Structure formats: structure tokens, C-alpha cells
Coordinates of C-alpha atoms and ligand atoms in Angstrom, one line a residue:
M1 CA 0.2 -0.2 0.0
A2 CA 1.0 3.5 -0.6
K3 CA 2.8 5.7 2.3
T4 CA 1.8 9.4 2.8
T5 CA 4.3 11.5 1.9
D6 CA 6.6 13.8 3.6
D7 CA 5.4 16.8 1.8
G8 CA 1.3 16.4 1.1
H9 CA -1.4 14.5 -0.1
H10 CA -0.7 11.7 -2.9
I11 CA -3.6 13.4 -5.0
G12 CA -6.0 16.1 -6.0
L13 CA -9.7 16.0 -7.1
V14 CA -12.0 18.4 -8.0
G15 CA -15.3 18.1 -9.1
L16 CA -17.3 16.1 -5.9
A17 CA -20.7 15.4 -8.7
V18 CA -21.4 11.7 -8.1
M19 CA -18.2 10.6 -9.9
G20 CA -15.8 12.2 -8.5
Q21 CA -16.8 11.7 -4.8
N22 CA -16.4 7.8 -6.2
L23 CA -13.2 8.0 -7.8
V24 CA -11.5 9.5 -4.6
L25 CA -13.4 6.5 -2.5
N26 CA -11.6 4.2 -4.8
M27 CA -8.1 5.9 -4.3
A28 CA -8.2 6.5 -0.5
D29 CA -9.4 2.7 -0.7
H30 CA -6.2 2.3 -2.1
G31 CA -4.4 3.6 0.1
F32 CA -3.8 7.0 -1.7
N33 CA -4.3 10.1 0.5
V34 CA -6.9 12.1 -1.7
A35 CA -7.0 16.2 -0.9
V36 CA -10.6 17.3 -2.2
Y37 CA -12.3 20.6 -3.4
N38 CA -15.4 21.8 -4.7
R39 CA -16.4 25.6 -5.9
T40 CA -19.0 24.9 -3.7
T41 CA -18.0 24.6 -0.4
S42 CA -20.9 23.0 1.0
K43 CA -20.7 19.7 -1.2
M44 CA -17.5 19.5 -0.1
D45 CA -18.7 19.6 3.7
D46 CA -21.8 17.2 3.1
F47 CA -19.3 15.0 1.4
I48 CA -16.8 14.9 4.0
A49 CA -19.4 14.5 6.4
Y50 CA -20.4 11.4 4.1
C51 CA -17.0 10.1 4.5
K52 CA -16.8 10.2 7.9
A53 CA -20.2 8.4 8.8
N54 CA -19.9 5.8 6.5
E55 CA -16.4 4.7 4.6
P56 CA -13.4 2.7 6.3
S57 CA -10.6 5.0 3.8
A58 CA -12.5 8.3 5.2
D59 CA -9.5 9.4 7.2
R60 CA -7.3 9.4 3.8
V61 CA -10.2 11.9 2.6
H62 CA -9.3 15.6 3.5
G63 CA -11.2 18.5 2.4
Y64 CA -10.2 21.9 1.4
A65 CA -12.2 24.7 0.9
D66 CA -9.8 26.9 -0.3
V67 CA -8.1 26.1 -3.5
K68 CA -4.7 28.1 -2.9
D69 CA -4.5 25.4 0.5
F70 CA -5.8 22.8 -1.7
V71 CA -2.9 23.3 -4.4
K72 CA -0.5 23.7 -1.3
S73 CA -1.4 20.2 0.4
L74 CA -0.4 18.3 -2.4
A75 CA 3.2 16.1 -3.3
R76 CA 4.5 17.3 -5.2
P77 CA 4.5 17.0 -8.7
R78 CA 1.2 17.5 -7.8
K79 CA -1.5 15.5 -9.5
I80 CA -4.6 17.3 -10.1
I81 CA -7.7 15.3 -11.6
F82 CA -10.8 17.4 -12.6
L83 CA -14.2 15.5 -12.7
V84 CA -16.5 18.4 -14.3
K85 CA -18.7 19.4 -16.8
A86 CA -16.8 18.8 -19.9
G87 CA -15.9 22.0 -22.1
A88 CA -15.6 25.8 -20.4
G89 CA -16.7 24.5 -17.1
T90 CA -13.4 22.3 -17.2
D91 CA -10.8 25.1 -18.9
A92 CA -12.8 27.6 -15.5
A93 CA -11.8 24.8 -13.4
M94 CA -8.4 24.2 -14.4
N95 CA -7.8 27.6 -14.5
S96 CA -8.5 28.4 -10.8
V97 CA -5.6 26.2 -9.9
V98 CA -3.0 27.5 -12.2
P99 CA -1.6 29.9 -10.0
Y100 CA -0.6 27.9 -7.7
L101 CA 1.0 25.6 -9.6
D102 CA 4.9 24.3 -9.9
K103 CA 6.6 23.7 -13.0
G104 CA 6.0 19.9 -13.4
D105 CA 2.6 19.6 -11.8
I106 CA 0.4 17.2 -13.8
L107 CA -3.1 17.9 -14.7
I108 CA -5.4 15.1 -15.3
D109 CA -8.7 15.8 -16.9
G110 CA -10.9 12.8 -16.1
G111 CA -14.1 14.4 -17.7
N112 CA -15.7 12.7 -21.2
A113 CA -13.8 16.0 -23.3
N114 CA -13.9 16.2 -26.7
W115 CA -10.2 15.1 -27.7
N116 CA -9.6 18.7 -29.9
D117 CA -10.0 20.7 -26.2
T118 CA -7.6 18.0 -25.0
I119 CA -5.0 18.5 -28.1
R120 CA -5.7 22.5 -27.0
R121 CA -5.0 22.4 -23.3
E122 CA -1.7 20.0 -23.6
K123 CA -0.2 22.3 -26.1
E124 CA -0.9 25.5 -23.5
F125 CA -0.3 23.5 -20.1
K126 CA 3.2 22.5 -21.8
A127 CA 3.8 26.1 -22.7
K128 CA 3.8 26.8 -19.2
G129 CA 5.6 23.7 -17.8
I130 CA 2.5 21.8 -16.5
E131 CA 2.0 18.3 -18.2
F132 CA -1.6 17.7 -19.1
I133 CA -3.3 14.2 -19.1
G134 CA -6.8 13.5 -20.6
S135 CA -8.1 10.0 -18.9
G136 CA -11.1 8.9 -20.6
V137 CA -12.7 7.1 -17.4
S138 CA -15.1 4.8 -17.8
G139 CA -17.3 2.3 -16.0
G140 CA -20.1 4.9 -14.6
E141 CA -20.5 5.5 -10.9
T142 CA -19.9 1.3 -9.7
G143 CA -16.6 1.9 -11.9
A144 CA -15.3 4.6 -10.5
R145 CA -15.7 3.7 -7.1
F146 CA -14.7 -0.1 -8.1
G147 CA -12.6 0.2 -10.8
P148 CA -13.1 1.9 -14.2
S149 CA -11.5 1.2 -17.3
L150 CA -8.9 4.3 -17.4
M151 CA -7.6 5.7 -20.9
P152 CA -5.0 8.0 -19.9
G153 CA -3.4 10.4 -23.0
G154 CA -0.6 12.5 -22.9
S155 CA 3.4 12.6 -21.9
K156 CA 5.4 9.4 -20.8
E157 CA 6.5 11.3 -18.1
A158 CA 3.1 12.3 -16.7
W159 CA 2.2 8.9 -17.0
K160 CA 5.1 7.7 -15.2
S161 CA 3.9 9.6 -11.8
L162 CA 0.2 8.6 -12.6
R163 CA 0.6 5.0 -13.2
P164 CA 1.4 4.0 -10.1
I165 CA -2.8 5.4 -8.9
W166 CA -4.1 4.5 -12.2
T167 CA -3.1 0.9 -11.9
K168 CA -4.1 0.5 -8.5
I169 CA -7.9 2.1 -9.0
A170 CA -8.4 0.8 -12.4
A171 CA -10.7 -2.5 -13.0
K172 CA -8.8 -5.9 -12.8
V173 CA -9.3 -8.4 -14.9
D174 CA -8.4 -12.4 -14.1
K175 CA -5.1 -13.0 -16.3
K176 CA -6.6 -16.6 -17.2
T177 CA -10.3 -16.0 -18.4
G178 CA -9.3 -12.7 -19.5
L179 CA -12.7 -11.2 -17.2
E180 CA -13.6 -9.0 -15.0
L181 CA -12.1 -9.7 -10.8
T182 CA -15.7 -8.8 -9.2
G183 CA -16.8 -8.6 -5.2
A184 CA -14.9 -5.1 -4.3
E185 CA -16.7 -3.7 -1.4
P186 CA -15.8 -0.3 0.3
G187 CA -12.3 -0.4 2.1
K188 CA -12.0 -3.8 0.7
P189 CA -10.8 -3.6 -2.7
I190 CA -9.2 -6.5 -5.7
K191 CA -5.8 -7.6 -5.2
G192 CA -4.6 -9.1 -8.1
G193 CA -5.5 -9.5 -11.5
E194 CA -4.7 -7.4 -14.6
P195 CA -5.2 -3.5 -14.2
C196 CA -7.9 -1.9 -16.8
T197 CA -5.3 1.4 -18.6
A198 CA -2.7 1.7 -20.2
H199 CA -0.7 4.6 -21.8
I200 CA -3.0 5.5 -24.9
G201 CA -0.5 8.1 -26.3
P202 CA 0.2 11.9 -26.4
D203 CA -2.2 14.4 -26.2
G204 CA -5.5 13.6 -27.0
A205 CA -5.3 9.8 -27.9
G206 CA -6.5 8.9 -24.7
H207 CA -9.8 10.8 -24.7
Y208 CA -10.2 10.0 -28.2
V209 CA -10.3 6.6 -27.8
K210 CA -12.6 6.8 -24.9
M211 CA -14.6 8.5 -27.1
V212 CA -15.0 5.5 -30.1
H213 CA -15.5 3.7 -26.7
N214 CA -18.4 5.4 -26.5
G215 CA -19.3 5.4 -30.3
I216 CA -19.4 1.6 -29.8
E217 CA -21.0 1.6 -26.4
Y218 CA -24.2 3.8 -28.5
I219 CA -24.0 0.5 -31.6
D220 CA -23.9 -2.0 -28.8
M221 CA -27.0 -0.6 -26.7
Q222 CA -29.2 0.0 -30.4
L223 CA -27.9 -3.7 -31.8
I224 CA -29.6 -5.0 -27.9
C225 CA -32.7 -2.7 -28.8
E226 CA -32.9 -3.9 -31.8
A227 CA -32.8 -7.6 -30.6
Y228 CA -35.8 -6.8 -28.0
S229 CA -38.0 -4.9 -30.3
I230 CA -37.8 -8.1 -33.3
M231 CA -38.3 -10.1 -30.1
K232 CA -41.4 -8.1 -28.7
N233 CA -43.0 -7.1 -32.3
L234 CA -42.4 -9.9 -34.1
L235 CA -42.6 -12.8 -32.0
G236 CA -44.9 -11.4 -29.4
M237 CA -42.3 -11.9 -26.2
K238 CA -43.2 -10.4 -23.4
P239 CA -40.3 -8.6 -20.9
D240 CA -39.9 -11.6 -18.5
A241 CA -39.4 -14.1 -21.4
M242 CA -36.7 -11.7 -23.0
S243 CA -35.2 -11.5 -19.8
K244 CA -34.6 -15.4 -20.2
V245 CA -33.6 -15.0 -23.0
F246 CA -30.8 -12.6 -22.8
A247 CA -29.7 -14.2 -19.0
E248 CA -29.2 -17.2 -21.6
W249 CA -27.4 -15.0 -24.2
N250 CA -24.8 -14.0 -21.6
K251 CA -24.0 -16.7 -20.6
G252 CA -22.4 -17.7 -24.1
E253 CA -20.3 -15.8 -26.6
L254 CA -22.3 -12.2 -26.1
F255 CA -21.5 -12.5 -22.5
S256 CA -20.8 -8.7 -21.1
F257 CA -22.4 -5.6 -19.1
L258 CA -24.9 -4.3 -21.1
I259 CA -26.1 -8.3 -22.2
E260 CA -26.5 -8.8 -18.5
I261 CA -28.6 -5.1 -17.4
T262 CA -30.3 -5.6 -20.4
A263 CA -32.0 -9.0 -18.9
D264 CA -32.3 -7.4 -15.2
I265 CA -33.9 -4.2 -17.0
L266 CA -36.5 -6.2 -18.5
Q267 CA -37.3 -8.2 -15.6
Q268 CA -37.7 -5.3 -13.7
K269 CA -41.7 -4.6 -12.5
D270 CA -42.7 -0.6 -12.2
P271 CA -42.1 0.6 -9.0
E272 CA -45.4 2.8 -9.3
N273 CA -48.0 0.1 -11.0
P274 CA -45.6 -3.0 -9.3
R275 CA -47.9 -5.4 -11.6
K276 CA -46.4 -4.2 -14.8
F277 CA -43.1 -4.2 -16.3
F278 CA -40.8 -1.0 -15.4
V279 CA -39.8 -1.2 -18.9
D280 CA -42.6 -0.8 -20.4
A281 CA -43.5 2.3 -18.4
V282 CA -40.1 4.2 -19.9
L283 CA -41.3 6.6 -22.7
D284 CA -39.3 5.5 -25.8
T285 CA -37.1 8.6 -26.4
A286 CA -33.4 8.3 -25.7
G287 CA -31.3 11.2 -24.5
Q288 CA -27.6 11.6 -25.8
K289 CA -24.6 14.0 -24.6
G290 CA -22.9 14.1 -27.2
T291 CA -19.8 11.3 -28.0
G292 CA -21.7 9.3 -30.1
K293 CA -22.8 12.4 -31.9
W294 CA -18.0 13.5 -32.2
T295 CA -17.6 9.6 -33.0
S296 CA -19.6 10.1 -36.4
I297 CA -18.4 13.2 -37.0
S298 CA -14.9 12.1 -36.8
S299 CA -16.1 9.4 -38.8
L300 CA -17.2 11.1 -41.5
D301 CA -14.0 13.9 -41.2
L302 CA -11.5 10.9 -41.6
G303 CA -13.7 9.2 -44.7
I304 CA -14.4 6.0 -42.6
P305 CA -17.3 4.2 -43.4
A306 CA -18.7 3.7 -39.5
N307 CA -22.5 3.4 -41.0
A308 CA -24.1 1.4 -37.9
M309 CA -22.5 3.5 -35.4
A310 CA -24.0 6.9 -37.1
E311 CA -26.9 4.6 -37.1
A312 CA -26.8 4.1 -33.1
V313 CA -27.2 8.4 -32.9
F314 CA -29.5 8.7 -35.8
A315 CA -31.7 6.3 -34.0
R316 CA -32.0 8.1 -30.7
C317 CA -32.7 10.9 -32.7
L318 CA -35.5 9.4 -34.3
S319 CA -36.6 8.1 -31.1
A320 CA -36.9 11.6 -29.9
L321 CA -38.8 12.7 -32.5
K322 CA -42.0 11.1 -30.3
E323 CA -45.3 13.6 -31.0
E324 CA -44.3 13.3 -34.8
R325 CA -43.7 9.8 -34.7
V326 CA -46.9 9.1 -32.8
A327 CA -48.7 10.7 -35.0
A328 CA -47.1 9.5 -38.3
S329 CA -48.3 5.8 -36.4
T330 CA -51.9 6.8 -37.8
S331 CA -51.4 8.0 -41.6
L332 CA -48.0 6.7 -43.0
K333 CA -48.9 2.5 -43.8
G334 CA -46.1 -0.2 -43.6
P335 CA -47.1 -4.0 -44.2
K336 CA -50.4 -5.6 -43.0
A337 CA -48.9 -7.1 -39.4
K338 CA -49.0 -10.9 -39.9
K339 CA -48.6 -13.7 -37.4
Y340 CA -44.5 -14.8 -37.7
A341 CA -45.1 -18.5 -38.1
G342 CA -42.0 -20.1 -38.0
S343 CA -40.6 -21.5 -34.8
K344 CA -40.3 -19.2 -32.1
K345 CA -37.1 -20.9 -30.5
A346 CA -35.1 -20.4 -34.3
A347 CA -36.2 -17.0 -34.4
I348 CA -34.2 -16.6 -31.4
E349 CA -31.6 -18.4 -32.2
M350 CA -31.3 -15.9 -35.7
I351 CA -31.9 -12.9 -33.5
R352 CA -28.9 -14.1 -31.0
D353 CA -26.7 -14.9 -34.8
A354 CA -27.7 -11.1 -36.5
L355 CA -26.9 -9.3 -33.2
Y356 CA -23.3 -10.8 -33.0
C357 CA -22.5 -10.5 -36.4
S358 CA -23.5 -6.8 -36.3
K359 CA -21.7 -6.4 -33.2
I360 CA -18.5 -7.8 -34.7
C361 CA -19.0 -5.5 -38.0
A362 CA -19.8 -2.4 -34.7
Y363 CA -16.6 -3.3 -33.3
A364 CA -14.4 -3.3 -37.0
Q365 CA -15.8 0.1 -37.9
G366 CA -14.6 1.3 -34.7
F367 CA -11.3 0.0 -34.8
Q368 CA -10.8 1.2 -38.3
L369 CA -11.8 4.9 -36.8
M370 CA -9.2 4.5 -34.3
A371 CA -6.8 2.9 -36.9
E372 CA -6.9 6.1 -39.5
A373 CA -7.3 8.7 -36.5
Q374 CA -3.7 7.7 -35.5
H375 CA -2.2 8.6 -38.7
E376 CA -4.3 12.2 -38.7
Y377 CA -3.2 12.9 -35.2
N378 CA 0.5 11.4 -35.2
W379 CA -0.3 8.8 -32.5
K380 CA 0.9 4.9 -32.8
L381 CA -2.2 3.3 -31.3
D382 CA -2.0 -0.7 -29.8
F383 CA -5.2 -1.3 -30.6
G384 CA -4.5 -5.5 -29.0
T385 CA -3.6 -3.4 -25.2
I386 CA -7.3 -1.0 -26.0
A387 CA -8.9 -3.8 -26.4
K388 CA -7.4 -5.6 -23.3
I389 CA -7.8 -2.4 -20.7
W390 CA -11.9 -2.8 -22.2
R391 CA -12.3 -6.1 -20.9
G392 CA -13.4 -4.9 -17.1
G393 CA -14.2 -1.5 -15.9
C394 CA -16.3 -0.3 -18.6
I395 CA -19.7 0.2 -19.7
I396 CA -18.6 -2.2 -23.1
R397 CA -16.7 -4.6 -21.3
A398 CA -17.4 -8.2 -22.9
R399 CA -16.2 -11.8 -22.8
F400 CA -15.7 -10.5 -26.7
L401 CA -13.0 -8.0 -25.8
Q402 CA -10.2 -10.7 -25.2
K403 CA -11.1 -12.1 -28.9
I404 CA -10.4 -8.3 -30.6
T405 CA -7.2 -8.6 -28.0
D406 CA -6.2 -12.2 -29.3
A407 CA -7.4 -10.9 -33.0
Y408 CA -4.5 -7.8 -32.4
N409 CA -2.0 -9.9 -30.5
N410 CA -1.8 -12.3 -33.4
D411 CA -1.6 -9.5 -36.2
K412 CA -0.4 -6.5 -35.4
K413 CA -1.3 -5.2 -38.7
L414 CA -4.4 -6.7 -38.9
Q415 CA -6.3 -4.0 -41.4
N416 CA -9.9 -4.8 -40.1
L417 CA -11.3 -7.0 -37.3
M418 CA -13.7 -9.0 -39.6
L419 CA -10.6 -10.4 -41.8
D420 CA -9.2 -12.0 -38.5
P421 CA -9.7 -15.7 -38.5
Y422 CA -12.2 -15.9 -35.1
F423 CA -14.3 -13.0 -36.3
K424 CA -14.3 -14.1 -39.7
K425 CA -15.5 -17.9 -39.3
A426 CA -18.3 -16.4 -36.9
I427 CA -19.8 -14.3 -39.3
H428 CA -19.7 -17.2 -41.8
K429 CA -21.7 -19.1 -39.6
G430 CA -23.9 -16.4 -38.4
Q431 CA -24.9 -15.1 -41.4
A432 CA -27.4 -16.8 -42.9
N433 CA -29.6 -16.4 -39.8
W434 CA -28.4 -12.7 -39.5
R435 CA -30.1 -11.9 -43.5
K436 CA -32.7 -13.6 -42.7
V437 CA -33.6 -11.2 -39.5
V438 CA -33.0 -7.9 -41.7
A439 CA -35.4 -9.3 -44.5
L440 CA -38.0 -10.4 -41.8
T441 CA -37.6 -6.8 -40.1
A442 CA -37.9 -5.5 -43.5
E443 CA -40.7 -7.8 -44.6
H444 CA -42.9 -6.8 -41.7
G445 CA -42.0 -2.8 -40.9
I446 CA -39.6 -3.4 -37.5
S447 CA -37.2 -0.5 -37.6
A448 CA -34.1 -2.2 -37.7
P449 CA -31.1 0.4 -38.4
A450 CA -28.4 -0.8 -37.0
F451 CA -28.7 -4.7 -37.9
S452 CA -29.5 -3.8 -41.2
S453 CA -26.6 -1.1 -42.0
A454 CA -24.1 -3.5 -40.0
L455 CA -25.3 -5.7 -43.1
A456 CA -24.8 -3.5 -45.6
Y457 CA -21.2 -2.4 -44.3
Y458 CA -20.2 -6.5 -44.4
D459 CA -21.7 -6.7 -48.1
G460 CA -20.3 -3.4 -49.4
Y461 CA -16.5 -4.5 -47.7
R462 CA -16.5 -8.1 -49.2
S463 CA -17.9 -6.3 -52.6
A464 CA -14.6 -6.4 -54.9
V465 CA -16.8 -3.8 -57.3
L466 CA -19.4 -1.3 -56.1
P467 CA -22.0 0.5 -58.0
Q468 CA -19.6 3.6 -57.3
N469 CA -17.7 3.2 -60.8
L470 CA -21.5 4.7 -61.8
L471 CA -21.5 7.7 -59.6
Q472 CA -18.2 9.0 -60.5
A473 CA -19.0 9.0 -64.6
Q474 CA -22.1 10.8 -62.9
R475 CA -19.5 13.3 -61.3
D476 CA -17.6 13.2 -64.1
F477 CA -20.5 14.4 -66.5
F478 CA -22.1 17.1 -64.5
G479 CA -18.6 18.4 -62.4
A480 CA -16.1 17.1 -64.5
H481 CA -14.5 15.7 -61.8
T482 CA -12.7 13.2 -63.8
Y483 CA -12.3 9.0 -63.3
E484 CA -10.0 6.5 -63.0
R485 CA -9.9 3.1 -65.5
V486 CA -9.9 -0.3 -64.6
D487 CA -7.3 -1.1 -66.9
K488 CA -5.1 2.0 -66.3
K489 CA -2.9 1.9 -62.8
R490 CA -4.7 3.9 -60.3
G491 CA -3.8 7.7 -59.4
Q492 CA -4.1 8.5 -63.5
F493 CA -7.4 10.5 -64.1
F494 CA -9.5 10.6 -67.1
H495 CA -11.9 13.1 -68.4
I496 CA -15.1 12.6 -71.1
D497 CA -15.9 15.2 -73.4
W498 CA -19.5 14.7 -72.5
P499 CA -22.3 16.1 -74.8
E500 CA -24.0 19.0 -72.9
P501 CA -27.7 17.0 -72.1
G502 CA -30.6 18.5 -73.0
R503 CA -32.8 20.4 -70.1
P504 CA -36.0 17.7 -69.8
Q505 CA -39.0 19.0 -71.5
L506 CA -41.9 18.9 -69.9
K507 CA -44.9 18.2 -72.1
V508 CA -47.6 20.3 -70.8
Ligands
6PG1 C1 -19.0 5.5 -19.6 C2 -19.9 6.2 -19.7 C3 -20.0 7.3 -19.8 C4 -21.7 7.8 -19.7 C5 -22.2 8.3 -21.1 C6 -23.5 8.4 -21.3 O1 -18.3 5.0 -20.1 O2 -18.5 5.4 -18.1 O3 -20.2 6.2 -21.2 O4 -19.1 8.1 -20.5 O5 -22.6 7.1 -19.3 O6 -21.8 9.7 -21.8 O7 -23.3 9.1 -23.1 P1 -24.7 9.4 -23.6 O8 -25.5 10.3 -22.4 O9 -24.6 10.3 -24.5 O10 -25.8 8.3 -24.0

């Protein structure tokens, strides 16, 4: 266990919302003395009082009402974590400590910051002699308390100082199974195992990778929702029956935190009406804070076809148009609802395969996006390691991630996850069912954008020839945008002097 240093507390944290509080307690449980500061002092007082009354490690948590006292209480190089609202709030909080820092001190942004902000901040602080780490922190409240997945980006020097704390407080994974070690309690953290953290790269790399994690989180959630929707609307299944299906799926290759909580949610009764299921009481409009949108924007900027991830964002946008949808449901016709005539058991197996194959495509898109981003931003990302630190702690933690780690360990230059022998085999095995499910959703008028766009991605990616020859010819026709030829080397561009098209004459 780390000892108290002579010249101050091991680390400081600014921002005592629930994530901040839980991260403080996690660090204290691991033997670190933590100074805490919050702009609203009463929040800090309440937290300290709560710790004293409830937490075994309360004596390692030290509250400061004055920002200067807070900074000066820290051992050097000072390390200060910020868990405040991303954007201007982060800049304001950081600027409040800057006057009291010394050269070599380290600021750590643990919020969901945009990686461009992190790149900018790192540069600005470096000019002042201050180190800056942008660290993704995933796992929600429980993760922060008992072991998150941590994705730090910044200089190697700064990482060296932070590493002892980050590796201690991160989630731990069993070396043999690749699964997260669970069972931590207040004052009794997990011992042993592989920590779910590693240095991701310089400046904004950590926050970029966290953003892609969230983009994948969006698609994982959307795929699960589509499986739920098909079971509900095509097979007429009730939430408790679907809960059993998800629980069963969770025993196999789909084993993951999100599938597990789905099984739990679906059997939950409505607290306001215990004879009904909770899920049926929740309005079908999803919120979003923006990280999925950023991932999709970045994929468009970098020219990476992450269509399934974008669909997941658009699906939330469409869900938000509740009133419009309700109105349209009475005027826009779909196919006549036919009862599904086939075997329910076989259909459930088909849906499982569709979910798994789509998931592989979605992760392939996420990793391709990171592969492109590293060129754009001069990073050198280690995809095996990224998958490895996502195996525990974070929202997308899953058995599946060990397979991704293996895939990149087997082939460091793997171009696309779908080409890895394990995943290729899985898609080959499941694709007939996946296609049937997509066809059934179209036939029955059930919206399943992630299943179908993932399939379109798969079919597009494996097509040696796409119809964009015609598209390029159209571009050359109306805009002299030139074209390449199938019988000439790449990089040579041609143009035809097209005849001026006549304006179509409307016959009156
Ligand atoms: C995590 C989560 C976390 C948060 C998302 C939710 O990794 O712990 O991703 O960051 O729950 O920001 O995002 P939306 O509000 O956009 O769904």
C-alpha cells in the first residue's frame, strides 16, 4: 500500500459530483491520501461528513475550502484530477488552480472531453511547464467506485507519475479468463489481476479512444434494443420472457455488462405499478450527451465508413421525435401485420446470430476509425492493448474483447477485425440467420437500422466491385470531376467531354 508522502497528499481531485466522489473513495481505499476541492464548498463539507459516517477509508480524504490551500497540500509533482462538466467548465476549473502550480505539476482531465480540446489544453499547459493528461474514465458510478477502465493520454513522463495510482484503482481482469474480477466492497478493493489501464498515446489520444468506446457503447445498446424490438414485435414476447433470453445469451459469446443489465432491466417491475414491467413504463425517447455524435462526425471527417455507429446516433434522434412519430403512425402505412409463423426458438437463435454478427461489424468500424485517427493525429495506438483495457471496468466490457485482444496480438497489422480468422468464422457461421432477420424486419415493417446497416457494411466491404463506377461517371458528367479506369494504374485521372445534356422538356 502507498505511504503518505512527507510533503503532502498523493493526489487532489476537483469536482465532487458522484463520479468524482466515487473516484476519491476508490483512491482512498487503495491507500492514497486524497485532497478534495469543490467550487461549492457545502458540497465538499457534505461529502467529508458522509465519508466520516460511512466510509472505512474516510481518514484518507481531506477537504479544502480554499483552492490555494488545496493545491499547496499536494506532494510534488502535484497531481490534480478534474471531474467537471466538459467544455468551458473544465477550462475554468483548471485555470483556478494554475496560479498555485509549479513547473512539472500534472493536471488530469477525467471527464468526457472532446479530444480536440485535450490537444489544445495539452499544448497550452506545456507552454507553461505544466503536464496535462486527458484520461478517459469509463464504468459509470460503480466503475469509478470499484474499478473503472482508464484511458490516459499525455506525455510518457506525466504517465510515469500517475501510473502507480491509475493501475491501483483501475478494474482488474483475471489473467487466465480475461474476465473482470468482481466483489470489491468499500475498504476492500480487488487484489491482483491485470489492471484495465495503459498509456494510450500523447495529448488527445486517451480522450479519442474513450470517445470511440462511447461510440461503440451507442451501437452495442442499439443492437440490443433491436433484438428486443424484434422479439417484442415479431414474436410477441413479454419482457420477462425476453429477460430469460438475454440471460441465456449472456452465458455464451455475447457475455457482457450490457447484455447482463438488459436481462435485469427486462424483469424489473414498475415501482409505480408492480403488476406491470418497468420497461413498458419508460417513454421511448433516448437522450445523448454527444460522444456518439462526435465519433460519427470524426468518422465522416476521416472518411471511415462507421455507418452502424452513425445509425445508432440517428436512432436516438429518431426516437426523440416522439410526437411526430405518433402522428405518422396513424397516416403512414407499413406492411399488414402478419403473425410470425415459424418456430420461436429458431427465430431467437436467428436474432442472436444477427446481434453477434452486427456487433463484430460495429467493433470493426470502431477499430478502423482509431486506425485512421492515429495517422491524422500522429499517434501510435496499440489496438490489442486498447481491447485489453476494455475487458473490465467500462460499459462495453465483454468476453468478446479478449477475442479482439487476441486478434490484434496475432496480427498487429490486422486491417479489419472481420478479417481475423475467429471473427471471419463467426460471421460465416451466423450470416445466413443475420440475413433472414434483416429480411424479416423489412417484411414486417420493424425498424432495425443497426442490424441492416451493419449487414450493408459487411456486404459492401466484401464487394470487389461496387456501383460507384456509375457514380463517378455521373460526377464526371456534370462536374468534370474526372475518373480512374479499371484498365489503367491507380492515380491516373481521365475525363470525357460529355455532350451538353438537354434540359428535360416537360410536356404540358
Ligand atoms: C462510460 C459512459 C459514460 C456515460 C456516457 C453516456 O463509459 O462510463 O460512456 O461516459 O454514461 O457519457 O453517454 P450518453 O449520455 O451520450 O448516452
